[in-house]
């Protein structure tokens, strides 16, 4: 978890030019860090590459738009990292 | 190529959905109102139109990979380099390949060549959505026929 967060925080810092020390597990990517949808594509690309996964951004966005999920579930960094860990685990299970 | 209508691509030369690559041909017109202003006495193809050519080439590759179910829209251009002038009348070969296919977005690398020599290249990001209306889908079908889109490539 901490390693996932460290990687994600570093990606965000480098991609969006946000000071690393302002990024915490409780930061909301949109509300706290001010990351917009276009910048988040760059972040998603970097995360996809770093973790060998495909963040289901469309599904998440649809769920938020439909009121089935909150942005906090996906865009607060500790929650985002948990989702990444799940995707990595699922990928590993699929490959086994 | 009809610059005023943003018709940048004349013909698809090769489309490989396995390798995720495409090559197209684009004949720069000898005359155009664009060249009257860019530049008087020294006409050259505007760099933004070279980028548009690479974006459209990439777009056709993505349309093929998504089997005409979704429409890619230009989202970001990175590392765009204009390495040499393109003059009226020159024949361009534009190539593109997929770098990454994400969820609702894709990234390509594209090149413009003249006589085998690189004139421009860029890394391009697209967001893509289901076709927003039948008119756009119909337009894309018509353009596909005009440029020789190989429908068997997505069968």
CSV table of C-alpha atoms in Angstrom, one decimal, chain B residues 20 27 30 41 55 80 94 114:
chain,number,residue,atom,x,y,z
B,20,UNK,CA,-1.6,-1.4,-34.6
B,27,UNK,CA,-0.8,15.2,-51.3
B,30,UNK,CA,0.0,23.3,-55.0
B,41,UNK,CA,6.1,34.9,-51.1
B,55,UNK,CA,-3.9,13.3,-35.6
B,80,UNK,CA,5.6,17.8,-31.6
B,94,UNK,CA,2.1,9.8,-42.6
B,114,UNK,CA,8.5,13.2,-47.5
